[in-house]
Coordinates of C-alpha atoms in Angstrom, one line a residue:
Chain A
X1 CA 16.6 -34.2 -23.9
X2 CA 18.0 -31.0 -26.2
X3 CA 20.7 -30.1 -23.9
X4 CA 22.5 -33.4 -23.4
X5 CA 23.1 -32.4 -27.3
X6 CA 26.4 -30.7 -26.5
X7 CA 28.1 -34.6 -24.8
X8 CA 26.5 -36.0 -27.9
X9 CA 29.4 -34.3 -30.0
X10 CA 32.2 -35.5 -27.1
X11 CA 30.1 -39.5 -27.3
X12 CA 30.4 -39.6 -30.8
X13 CA 34.0 -39.8 -30.3
X14 CA 35.3 -41.4 -27.6
X15 CA 39.3 -40.2 -26.8
X16 CA 41.6 -44.1 -27.2
X17 CA 42.0 -44.4 -23.5
X18 CA 38.7 -44.4 -22.5
X19 CA 38.1 -47.4 -24.3
X20 CA 41.0 -49.0 -23.7
X21 CA 41.0 -47.7 -19.7
X22 CA 36.7 -49.6 -20.5
X23 CA 39.0 -52.7 -21.0
X24 CA 40.9 -53.0 -17.3
X25 CA 38.2 -51.7 -14.6
X26 CA 36.1 -54.3 -13.7
X27 CA 32.9 -51.7 -13.8
X28 CA 30.8 -52.2 -15.7
X29 CA 30.7 -49.8 -18.9
X30 CA 28.1 -47.5 -18.8
X31 CA 27.8 -44.4 -20.6
X32 CA 28.6 -40.7 -18.9
X33 CA 25.3 -39.1 -17.8
X34 CA 25.3 -36.2 -16.8
X35 CA 21.7 -36.0 -16.0
X36 CA 22.7 -36.5 -12.5
X37 CA 25.8 -34.6 -11.9
X38 CA 24.7 -31.9 -14.5
X39 CA 20.9 -29.7 -13.9
X40 CA 21.1 -28.6 -16.6
X41 CA 22.2 -30.1 -19.0
X42 CA 25.7 -28.5 -19.8
X43 CA 28.9 -28.4 -19.8
X44 CA 31.2 -26.1 -20.5
X45 CA 33.2 -26.1 -22.9
X46 CA 36.8 -26.9 -20.9
X47 CA 34.8 -28.4 -18.0
X48 CA 35.6 -31.9 -16.7
X49 CA 32.7 -33.7 -16.3
X50 CA 32.9 -36.4 -13.8
X51 CA 30.6 -39.2 -14.3
X52 CA 28.7 -40.2 -10.8
X53 CA 29.8 -43.9 -11.2
X54 CA 33.6 -43.4 -10.9
X55 CA 35.0 -44.3 -13.7
X56 CA 38.9 -42.6 -13.5
X57 CA 40.0 -41.9 -16.6
X58 CA 36.7 -42.1 -18.7
X59 CA 35.7 -38.5 -17.6
X60 CA 35.3 -36.3 -21.8
X61 CA 38.4 -34.3 -20.9
X62 CA 36.6 -31.5 -23.8
X63 CA 40.8 -30.2 -24.1
X64 CA 41.3 -32.9 -26.0
X65 CA 38.7 -32.5 -28.8
X66 CA 39.1 -30.9 -31.6
X67 CA 39.0 -27.2 -32.8
X68 CA 35.8 -27.7 -35.0
X69 CA 34.4 -29.3 -32.8
X70 CA 34.5 -27.7 -29.3
X71 CA 33.0 -24.9 -32.2
X72 CA 30.1 -27.0 -33.0
X73 CA 29.3 -27.5 -29.6
X74 CA 29.0 -23.5 -29.2
X75 CA 27.0 -23.2 -32.3
X76 CA 24.5 -26.6 -32.3
X77 CA 23.6 -24.6 -28.5
X78 CA 23.3 -21.5 -29.5
X79 CA 20.9 -22.5 -32.4
X80 CA 18.5 -24.5 -29.8
X81 CA 18.1 -21.6 -27.0
X82 CA 18.0 -18.9 -30.2
X83 CA 14.7 -22.4 -30.8
X84 CA 13.6 -22.2 -27.4
X85 CA 13.4 -18.4 -27.6
X86 CA 12.9 -17.3 -30.0
X87 CA 10.5 -19.6 -31.4
X88 CA 8.4 -20.7 -28.0
X89 CA 6.0 -22.9 -29.9
X90 CA 6.3 -25.0 -26.2
X91 CA 5.7 -23.7 -23.2
X92 CA 7.3 -21.4 -21.8
X93 CA 8.3 -22.8 -18.7
X94 CA 11.2 -24.5 -21.1
X95 CA 12.3 -20.9 -21.7
X96 CA 13.5 -20.3 -18.3
X97 CA 15.4 -23.5 -17.8
X98 CA 17.3 -22.4 -21.6
X99 CA 17.5 -18.7 -19.9
X100 CA 19.4 -20.4 -16.2
X101 CA 22.6 -21.6 -19.0
X102 CA 22.9 -17.4 -20.2
X103 CA 25.7 -17.6 -23.1
X104 CA 26.1 -13.6 -24.1
X105 CA 28.1 -16.2 -27.6
X106 CA 24.0 -15.6 -29.3
X107 CA 23.5 -11.7 -27.9
X108 CA 26.5 -10.9 -29.7
X109 CA 26.8 -12.5 -32.9
X110 CA 23.3 -11.2 -33.8
X111 CA 24.3 -8.6 -32.9
X112 CA 27.4 -7.9 -34.6
X113 CA 25.2 -9.5 -38.2
X114 CA 22.8 -7.0 -37.4
X115 CA 25.7 -3.9 -37.3
X116 CA 26.9 -5.1 -40.3
X117 CA 24.0 -5.8 -41.9
X118 CA 22.3 -2.2 -41.8
X119 CA 26.0 -0.8 -42.3
X120 CA 26.6 -2.5 -46.0
X121 CA 24.3 -0.5 -47.5
X122 CA 24.7 3.3 -45.9
X123 CA 26.4 6.1 -46.1
X124 CA 28.6 5.9 -44.4
X125 CA 28.8 2.5 -42.6
X126 CA 30.9 2.9 -39.9
X127 CA 28.6 5.5 -37.7
X128 CA 26.0 3.5 -38.7
X129 CA 27.3 0.3 -37.1
X130 CA 28.8 2.3 -34.6
X131 CA 25.5 3.8 -33.8
X132 CA 23.2 -0.2 -34.5
X133 CA 26.2 -1.4 -32.1
X134 CA 25.9 1.0 -29.6
X135 CA 22.5 1.4 -29.5
X136 CA 21.9 -1.6 -29.5
X137 CA 24.1 -2.8 -26.7
X138 CA 23.1 0.4 -24.3
X139 CA 18.7 -0.3 -25.4
X140 CA 19.5 -4.0 -23.4
X141 CA 21.4 -2.9 -20.3
X142 CA 18.7 0.0 -20.1
X143 CA 15.7 -2.3 -20.4
X144 CA 16.9 -4.4 -17.4
X145 CA 18.4 -2.2 -15.5
X146 CA 14.3 0.3 -16.0
X147 CA 13.2 -3.8 -14.7
X148 CA 15.1 -3.5 -12.0
X149 CA 14.5 1.1 -11.2
X150 CA 10.7 -0.6 -11.2
X151 CA 11.4 -3.1 -8.8
X152 CA 11.5 -5.9 -10.9
X153 CA 13.7 -8.4 -10.0
X154 CA 15.6 -10.4 -13.2
X155 CA 18.3 -11.5 -13.9
X156 CA 21.5 -8.7 -15.3
X157 CA 23.0 -11.8 -17.6
X158 CA 19.4 -13.6 -18.2
X159 CA 18.2 -10.7 -19.3
X160 CA 20.7 -9.8 -22.1
X161 CA 20.3 -13.2 -23.2
X162 CA 17.0 -13.0 -24.2
X163 CA 16.8 -9.8 -25.5
X164 CA 20.4 -11.0 -26.7
X165 CA 18.0 -13.5 -28.5
X166 CA 15.0 -11.5 -30.0
X167 CA 17.5 -9.9 -32.1
X168 CA 17.4 -12.4 -34.4
X169 CA 13.7 -11.7 -36.1
X170 CA 15.0 -8.4 -36.3
X171 CA 18.8 -9.8 -38.4
X172 CA 16.1 -11.1 -40.9
X173 CA 14.5 -7.9 -41.6
X174 CA 17.8 -6.2 -41.5
X175 CA 18.9 -8.9 -43.9
X176 CA 15.6 -8.9 -46.1
X177 CA 16.0 -4.8 -46.2
X178 CA 19.6 -4.7 -47.9
X179 CA 19.1 -7.6 -49.9
X180 CA 15.6 -6.3 -51.5
X181 CA 14.5 -2.8 -52.4
X182 CA 11.3 -3.2 -53.0
X183 CA 9.4 -0.4 -50.4
X184 CA 6.7 -2.6 -50.8
X185 CA 8.3 -5.6 -48.9
X186 CA 10.4 -3.7 -46.8
X187 CA 6.7 -2.3 -46.0
X188 CA 5.7 -5.9 -45.0
X189 CA 8.4 -7.5 -43.9
X190 CA 9.4 -5.4 -40.8
X191 CA 6.9 -4.9 -38.8
X192 CA 5.8 -8.8 -38.7
X193 CA 9.7 -8.5 -38.1
X194 CA 8.9 -6.6 -35.0
X195 CA 5.7 -7.4 -33.7
X196 CA 7.5 -11.2 -33.7
X197 CA 10.4 -9.9 -31.7
X198 CA 8.3 -8.2 -28.8
X199 CA 5.8 -11.0 -29.1
X200 CA 8.9 -13.0 -27.8
X201 CA 10.6 -10.7 -25.5
X202 CA 7.6 -9.5 -23.9
X203 CA 6.7 -11.9 -21.7
X204 CA 10.0 -12.2 -19.7
X205 CA 10.1 -8.4 -19.1
X206 CA 6.8 -8.5 -18.6
X207 CA 6.4 -10.4 -16.8
X208 CA 9.5 -9.7 -14.0
X209 CA 7.6 -6.2 -12.7
X210 CA 4.1 -5.9 -11.1
X211 CA 1.0 -5.9 -13.0
X212 CA 0.3 -1.9 -12.5
X213 CA 3.6 -1.4 -13.8
X214 CA 4.2 -3.7 -17.0
X215 CA 3.1 -1.5 -19.4
X216 CA 6.5 0.9 -18.0
X217 CA 9.4 -2.3 -18.4
X218 CA 7.1 -3.2 -22.2
X219 CA 7.0 0.3 -23.3
X220 CA 11.3 0.5 -24.0
X221 CA 10.9 -2.8 -24.8
X222 CA 8.9 -1.9 -27.5
X223 CA 10.3 1.4 -28.6
X224 CA 14.0 -0.6 -29.6
X225 CA 12.9 -2.8 -31.8
X226 CA 10.7 -0.1 -33.6
X227 CA 14.0 1.9 -33.2
X228 CA 15.9 -1.1 -35.0
X229 CA 13.3 -2.1 -37.6
X230 CA 13.0 2.0 -38.3
X231 CA 16.9 1.9 -39.3
X232 CA 16.6 -1.0 -41.2
X233 CA 14.2 0.1 -43.3
X234 CA 15.4 3.2 -44.3
X235 CA 18.7 1.3 -44.6
Chain B
X1 CA 0.0 2.9 19.8
X2 CA 0.9 -0.3 21.3
X3 CA 3.4 -1.3 18.2
X4 CA 6.2 -2.6 19.3
X5 CA 9.6 -2.1 16.7
X6 CA 10.6 -5.4 18.7
X7 CA 7.9 -7.7 18.7
X8 CA 8.4 -11.1 17.6
X9 CA 5.9 -12.8 15.5
X10 CA 5.5 -14.6 18.0
X11 CA 3.3 -13.5 21.6
X12 CA 5.7 -14.1 24.4
X13 CA 4.8 -17.6 26.8
X14 CA 2.6 -15.9 30.1
X15 CA 2.8 -18.8 32.4
X16 CA 0.0 -20.7 32.6
X17 CA -1.8 -19.7 30.3
X18 CA -1.5 -21.6 26.9
X19 CA 0.3 -20.0 24.4
X20 CA -1.6 -19.7 20.5
X21 CA 0.7 -22.3 18.4
X22 CA 2.6 -19.5 15.9
X23 CA 0.8 -20.4 12.3
X24 CA 2.8 -19.3 9.3
X25 CA 1.1 -16.7 7.1
X26 CA -0.7 -18.2 4.6
X27 CA 0.5 -16.7 1.5
X28 CA 0.2 -17.3 -1.6
X29 CA 3.6 -16.6 -2.4
X30 CA 4.7 -19.4 -0.8
X31 CA 2.4 -21.9 -2.0
X32 CA 3.9 -23.6 -5.0
X33 CA 1.4 -23.1 -7.9
X34 CA 1.1 -26.6 -9.2
X35 CA -1.0 -25.8 -12.0
X36 CA 2.1 -25.2 -13.9
X37 CA 4.6 -27.9 -14.4
X38 CA 7.8 -27.6 -12.2
X39 CA 11.4 -28.4 -13.8
X40 CA 14.6 -28.5 -11.6
X41 CA 13.1 -27.2 -9.3
X42 CA 13.8 -23.7 -10.0
X43 CA 11.7 -20.8 -9.4
X44 CA 11.8 -18.8 -12.5
X45 CA 8.8 -18.9 -14.6
X46 CA 6.4 -16.0 -16.0
X47 CA 4.3 -18.5 -15.1
X48 CA 4.7 -19.1 -11.7
X49 CA 6.3 -14.8 -11.6
X50 CA 2.5 -14.3 -12.6
X51 CA 1.3 -16.4 -10.0
X52 CA 2.9 -15.2 -7.5
X53 CA 1.7 -12.0 -7.9
X54 CA -1.6 -12.5 -8.3
X55 CA -1.7 -14.9 -5.7
X56 CA 0.6 -11.9 -3.0
X57 CA -1.6 -9.5 -4.1
X58 CA -5.1 -10.0 -2.6
X59 CA -3.8 -12.0 0.0
X60 CA -1.8 -8.6 1.2
X61 CA -4.8 -6.6 0.6
X62 CA -7.1 -8.1 1.8
X63 CA -5.3 -8.2 5.5
X64 CA -4.7 -5.0 5.1
X65 CA -7.7 -3.7 4.4
X66 CA -9.2 -6.0 7.2
X67 CA -7.5 -4.1 9.7
X68 CA -7.2 -0.3 8.8
X69 CA -6.7 1.2 12.0
X70 CA -5.1 -1.5 14.2
X71 CA -3.7 -0.1 17.3
X72 CA -3.2 -3.3 18.8
X73 CA -1.6 -5.5 16.5
X74 CA -2.6 -9.2 16.2
X75 CA 0.5 -11.2 15.7
X76 CA -0.3 -14.0 13.8
X77 CA -0.8 -11.1 10.7
X78 CA 1.7 -8.7 11.7
X79 CA 4.3 -9.9 9.7
X80 CA 1.7 -9.5 6.3
X81 CA -0.7 -7.1 7.5
X82 CA 1.4 -3.1 6.8
X83 CA -0.3 -1.0 9.0
X84 CA 2.1 -1.0 11.7
X85 CA 4.7 1.1 9.0
X86 CA 2.1 3.5 8.1
X87 CA 0.3 4.6 11.9
X88 CA 4.2 5.7 13.0
X89 CA 3.7 8.3 10.7
X90 CA 1.3 10.3 12.3
X91 CA -1.2 9.6 10.1
X92 CA -3.3 6.7 12.1
X93 CA -5.7 4.9 10.4
X94 CA -4.0 5.8 6.7
X95 CA -4.9 2.4 5.0
X96 CA -2.1 0.6 4.1
X97 CA -2.6 0.6 -0.1
X98 CA 1.8 -0.3 -1.2
X99 CA 1.0 -3.6 -4.4
X100 CA 4.4 -5.4 -2.8
X101 CA 6.8 -6.1 -5.0
X102 CA 7.9 -9.7 -6.3
X103 CA 11.1 -10.4 -5.1
X104 CA 11.8 -6.8 -3.1
X105 CA 10.4 -7.2 0.3
X106 CA 7.2 -9.0 0.2
X107 CA 9.8 -11.9 0.8
X108 CA 12.3 -10.8 3.4
X109 CA 9.1 -8.7 5.5
X110 CA 7.1 -12.9 5.8
X111 CA 10.1 -14.2 6.7
X112 CA 10.6 -12.0 9.7
X113 CA 9.0 -10.2 11.5
X114 CA 8.7 -6.1 10.7
X115 CA 11.4 -4.3 12.8
X116 CA 12.1 -0.1 13.3
X117 CA 8.9 0.5 11.6
X118 CA 11.6 3.9 11.1
X119 CA 13.3 2.4 9.2
X120 CA 11.3 1.6 6.2
X121 CA 10.2 5.8 5.1
X122 CA 13.4 6.9 5.4
X123 CA 13.7 5.0 2.0
X124 CA 14.4 7.4 -0.5
X125 CA 13.0 10.1 -2.4
X126 CA 9.2 8.2 -2.4
X127 CA 9.2 7.3 1.1
X128 CA 6.3 6.8 2.2
X129 CA 4.6 9.7 4.8
X130 CA 3.1 11.8 1.6
X131 CA -0.2 13.1 2.0
X132 CA -3.0 10.9 2.2
X133 CA -4.1 12.8 -1.2
X134 CA -6.5 10.9 -3.4
X135 CA -4.0 12.0 -6.3
X136 CA -3.6 9.5 -8.7
X137 CA -0.6 11.1 -10.3
X138 CA 0.7 12.0 -6.9
X139 CA 2.8 9.6 -4.4
X140 CA -0.6 8.8 -2.1
X141 CA 1.2 8.0 0.4
X142 CA 2.6 5.2 -1.2
X143 CA 5.3 4.0 0.8
X144 CA 8.6 1.0 0.1
X145 CA 9.2 -1.4 0.4
X146 CA 12.3 -2.1 2.1
X147 CA 14.7 1.2 2.7
X148 CA 16.9 1.6 -0.1
X149 CA 19.5 3.7 1.2
X150 CA 20.9 0.6 2.8
X151 CA 21.3 -0.2 -0.2
X152 CA 25.5 1.1 -1.4
X153 CA 25.6 3.9 -3.7
X154 CA 26.5 1.6 -6.7
X155 CA 23.1 -0.5 -6.7
X156 CA 21.2 -0.2 -8.7
X157 CA 18.3 -1.2 -5.5
X158 CA 19.6 1.5 -3.0
X159 CA 17.2 4.4 -6.6
X160 CA 14.3 2.6 -6.5
X161 CA 13.0 5.4 -4.7
X162 CA 13.4 7.1 -7.9
X163 CA 11.1 4.8 -10.3
X164 CA 8.3 4.1 -7.5
X165 CA 5.7 5.2 -10.3
X166 CA 2.3 3.0 -11.8
X167 CA 1.8 3.4 -15.5
X168 CA -1.4 5.5 -13.8
X169 CA 0.5 7.8 -12.5
X170 CA 3.3 8.6 -15.9
X171 CA 0.2 9.1 -17.9
X172 CA -1.9 11.3 -15.4
X173 CA 2.1 13.0 -15.1
X174 CA 1.9 13.5 -18.9
X175 CA -1.5 15.0 -19.4
X176 CA -1.0 17.1 -16.6
X177 CA 2.2 18.5 -18.0
X178 CA 1.8 18.4 -21.8
X179 CA -2.3 19.3 -21.0
X180 CA -2.6 21.3 -18.0
X181 CA 0.8 23.2 -18.3
X182 CA -0.8 26.7 -17.5
X183 CA -2.0 25.1 -13.3
X184 CA 1.1 25.6 -11.4
X185 CA 1.0 23.0 -9.6
X186 CA 2.8 20.0 -11.0
X187 CA 5.1 20.0 -8.2
X188 CA 1.9 19.9 -5.9
X189 CA 0.5 17.1 -7.7
X190 CA 3.7 14.9 -7.6
X191 CA 3.7 15.4 -4.3
X192 CA 7.1 14.6 -3.2
X193 CA 7.4 11.3 -5.5
X194 CA 9.2 12.9 -8.7
X195 CA 10.2 10.2 -10.9
X196 CA 12.6 10.0 -14.0
X197 CA 11.2 7.2 -15.7
X198 CA 9.3 10.0 -17.8
X199 CA 12.4 12.2 -18.2
X200 CA 14.4 10.0 -19.6
X201 CA 11.8 7.2 -21.1
X202 CA 10.4 10.2 -23.2
X203 CA 14.1 12.1 -24.0
X204 CA 14.5 8.8 -25.5
X205 CA 10.7 8.5 -27.3
X206 CA 11.3 12.4 -28.4
X207 CA 15.1 11.2 -29.9
X208 CA 13.4 8.7 -31.5
X209 CA 10.5 10.7 -33.3
X210 CA 12.5 13.3 -34.2
X211 CA 14.8 11.2 -35.9
X212 CA 12.1 9.4 -37.7
X213 CA 9.7 11.9 -38.5
X214 CA 12.9 14.9 -39.8
X215 CA 14.3 11.9 -42.1
X216 CA 11.1 10.9 -43.8
X217 CA 10.6 15.5 -44.2
X218 CA 14.4 15.0 -45.3
X219 CA 12.9 12.5 -48.0
X220 CA 9.4 13.7 -49.2
X221 CA 11.6 17.3 -49.6
X222 CA 13.8 15.1 -51.9
X223 CA 10.9 12.9 -54.0
X224 CA 9.2 16.7 -54.5
X225 CA 12.2 18.2 -55.5
X226 CA 13.7 15.1 -57.2
X227 CA 13.9 16.5 -61.5
X228 CA 12.2 13.4 -63.2
X229 CA 15.2 11.3 -64.1
X230 CA 17.6 11.3 -61.2
X231 CA 17.4 7.3 -59.6
X232 CA 14.9 6.6 -56.9
X233 CA 18.0 5.3 -55.1
X234 CA 20.4 7.7 -54.6
X235 CA 18.4 9.2 -51.8
X236 CA 19.9 8.2 -48.4
X237 CA 19.2 8.9 -44.6
X238 CA 21.6 10.7 -42.4
X239 CA 23.0 9.0 -39.7
X240 CA 24.6 12.4 -37.9
X241 CA 20.8 13.7 -37.0
X242 CA 20.4 10.3 -35.3
X243 CA 23.1 11.3 -33.0
X244 CA 22.0 15.1 -33.1
X245 CA 19.2 14.4 -31.8
X246 CA 20.7 11.6 -28.9
X247 CA 23.4 15.0 -27.7
X248 CA 20.3 17.6 -28.3
X249 CA 17.6 16.2 -26.4
X250 CA 20.0 14.7 -23.5
X251 CA 21.8 17.3 -23.6
X252 CA 19.0 19.4 -22.5
X253 CA 16.9 18.1 -20.3
X254 CA 20.2 16.4 -18.2
X255 CA 22.5 19.1 -18.3
X256 CA 20.4 22.0 -18.5
X257 CA 18.6 20.9 -15.3
X258 CA 21.0 20.0 -14.1
X259 CA 22.7 23.6 -14.2
X260 CA 20.0 25.6 -12.6
X261 CA 20.2 22.9 -9.7
X262 CA 23.3 24.0 -9.8
X263 CA 22.3 28.0 -9.8
X264 CA 18.8 27.5 -7.5
X265 CA 20.6 25.4 -5.0
X266 CA 23.0 28.4 -4.7
X267 CA 19.5 30.5 -4.4
X268 CA 18.5 27.9 -1.8
X269 CA 15.3 27.3 -3.3
X270 CA 15.0 24.0 -2.1
X271 CA 14.4 22.1 -5.5
X272 CA 15.8 18.5 -5.4
X273 CA 17.6 17.6 -8.7
X274 CA 15.1 14.6 -9.1
X275 CA 12.3 18.0 -9.3
X276 CA 13.9 19.7 -12.3
X277 CA 15.0 17.3 -13.8
X278 CA 11.0 15.2 -13.9
X279 CA 9.6 19.1 -14.7
X280 CA 11.6 19.8 -17.3
X281 CA 11.2 15.9 -19.1
X282 CA 8.0 15.7 -19.2
X283 CA 8.0 18.8 -20.2
X284 CA 9.5 18.1 -23.5
X285 CA 7.2 16.3 -24.1
X286 CA 4.6 18.3 -25.6
X287 CA 6.6 18.0 -28.9
X288 CA 6.2 14.7 -29.9
X289 CA 3.3 15.5 -31.9
X290 CA 3.8 18.0 -33.1
X291 CA 7.3 16.2 -34.8
X292 CA 4.0 13.8 -36.7
X293 CA 2.7 17.8 -37.9
X294 CA 6.1 18.9 -39.3
X295 CA 6.3 16.1 -41.2
X296 CA 4.3 18.4 -44.1
X297 CA 6.1 19.9 -45.7
X298 CA 4.6 22.8 -45.0
X299 CA 6.3 25.9 -43.3
X300 CA 3.5 27.8 -42.3
X301 CA 2.0 24.4 -40.0
X302 CA 5.9 23.8 -39.1
X303 CA 6.1 27.3 -37.9
X304 CA 3.3 27.9 -35.6
X305 CA 3.5 24.0 -34.4
X306 CA 6.4 24.6 -33.3
X307 CA 5.8 28.1 -31.6
X308 CA 3.1 26.3 -30.0
X309 CA 4.7 23.6 -28.7
X310 CA 7.7 25.6 -27.4
X311 CA 5.1 27.9 -25.9
X312 CA 3.2 25.5 -24.0
X313 CA 6.3 23.7 -22.5
X314 CA 8.2 26.5 -22.0
X315 CA 5.4 27.6 -20.1
X316 CA 4.7 24.8 -18.0
X317 CA 8.9 24.7 -16.4
X318 CA 8.5 29.1 -16.2
X319 CA 5.2 28.1 -13.7
X320 CA 5.9 24.8 -12.1
X321 CA 9.6 26.4 -10.7
X322 CA 8.0 29.9 -10.4
X323 CA 7.0 29.6 -6.5
X324 CA 10.1 27.9 -5.5
X325 CA 12.4 30.8 -7.1
X326 CA 10.5 33.4 -5.1
X327 CA 10.2 32.0 -2.0
X328 CA 14.1 31.6 -2.8
X329 CA 17.0 33.9 -2.1
X330 CA 17.0 35.4 -5.8
X331 CA 15.5 38.9 -5.2
X332 CA 16.4 40.4 -8.1
X333 CA 18.0 37.9 -9.6
X334 CA 14.5 36.0 -10.8
X335 CA 13.8 37.9 -13.8
X336 CA 17.5 36.9 -15.5
X337 CA 16.9 33.7 -14.0
X338 CA 13.9 33.4 -15.6
X339 CA 15.4 35.3 -18.7
X340 CA 17.9 32.2 -19.1
X341 CA 15.2 29.7 -19.1
X342 CA 13.1 31.3 -21.4
X343 CA 15.8 31.5 -23.9
X344 CA 17.3 28.5 -23.4
X345 CA 14.1 26.7 -24.2
X346 CA 13.1 28.5 -27.2
X347 CA 16.9 28.3 -27.7
X348 CA 15.9 23.9 -28.0
X349 CA 12.4 25.2 -29.9
X350 CA 14.9 26.4 -32.6
X351 CA 16.9 24.0 -32.6
X352 CA 14.2 21.2 -33.3
X353 CA 13.5 23.3 -36.6
X354 CA 16.5 24.4 -38.4
X355 CA 17.9 20.8 -38.0
X356 CA 15.4 17.6 -38.5
X357 CA 12.4 19.6 -40.3
X358 CA 15.0 22.9 -42.1
X359 CA 14.8 22.5 -46.3
X360 CA 14.7 25.2 -48.7
X361 CA 10.9 25.1 -49.9
X362 CA 10.1 25.4 -52.9

């Protein structure tokens, strides 16, 4: 169960109190399982995981773990969400479960990465940075509002989460374009990345509106990715 | 008309008679589509949305097709059939055609019996009661299922009435504005259902296209004028052009439209702000194809194409608003008003040419 990955970090490092406590309780020591208590399988940092077996002091208090463990858990979660969203080789019903645990860290990391990468080689770095950042963030919000206005139902933060994660291919394109100067390589890589990003996000956006308006919702999405791709291409 | 706004979904019990058992309406939206395995009982899968979409559409349209001119309603069907709201508008017999939107009101309609139908008709500017015309781009009597004005002003859903268009509508309106600009009937074509989707996204597309083609044109110009020994990588794009593009086109459609609406309101011309934005938004679509032509570094071609687009889109704007201005209190002031509109539009064309495609030629 990939979504218990977040707790695996906690398991691997049991607090000494838990071990000691388990010696004195009469209940058999059963590992804390969040599958029953938390259907999404994800525990926010700082939450107390109360095991359903009434363990007493054996709750995993994430407050005591090292900072590196917290950061690692978040990064692992971002990675798993990324794999689920952008590389959906399995069926897409997994994707919606991933999206219920939306987070905005991933989108922020990818947006910042994109803006930094595209402003590295530019003449006026600060203007380019603000342009890219504003374009992507306001564009994602505009796309979500567009879907709602066209009569679709979509979760606002779910949508921002998905659109942010789907920027990952554009990040790859931006890094390639900044490092490689050969136009041929850029002209090959950027369209592939645009297609990949669209492929990851179109089913979500297009599925939220009625069929006779699907193109109206999908077109601005493609426009956004093409615009970002163009910015990468001309760097 | 026997439409009783207080009718419930089950008939009133009659003494001594067997009341027919209430059978809940059978719609596909509430049936689990088990072809897609459910996980965690959550409803939000794209497959489910698609399945629910397919299921609801035939269910409703099937029923409404079967009851086009009902005045007495079969109560077990009333919660799903939509003709009740349509026939109160005075156009009895008009078949109900709106496709229920997933999650908007299709669910609530199926749960509750229809409330006062008059509330439904007042929704937004895209409310039903439009002419039963066969226009593809017009409203065609399309009604929103919910009354958008019941939402608060900060709720996005309140403004759904301004986006009540389908893909075919938007394409038809684009064709009408760009190719059929000489006909002055855009507002009648839009038929009381102006949309803001077209203006906003056409302007956004135009922003991107002018920035991209302008940059490409500057690159071509640089390549043509570069001295043979010059390093290849010394061309950089001008970020300011992208920002200027945003300001120019959003500003033109948004602010000039707003100002014109204010003036026309003063003249009591009766044009809504959405209609004006609709006209201006679709009119600038004429500039999109010419940007691609302007990449070619031939000055005469650039001037010719920009002039043509400015003329056609300006004509379109003028002809669309002419009737309203003439009928208003403008009187003698109509001519300066026309002049202002023409001057502003010519200004847009010139700005497009000089800001994006002005390079010293050999």
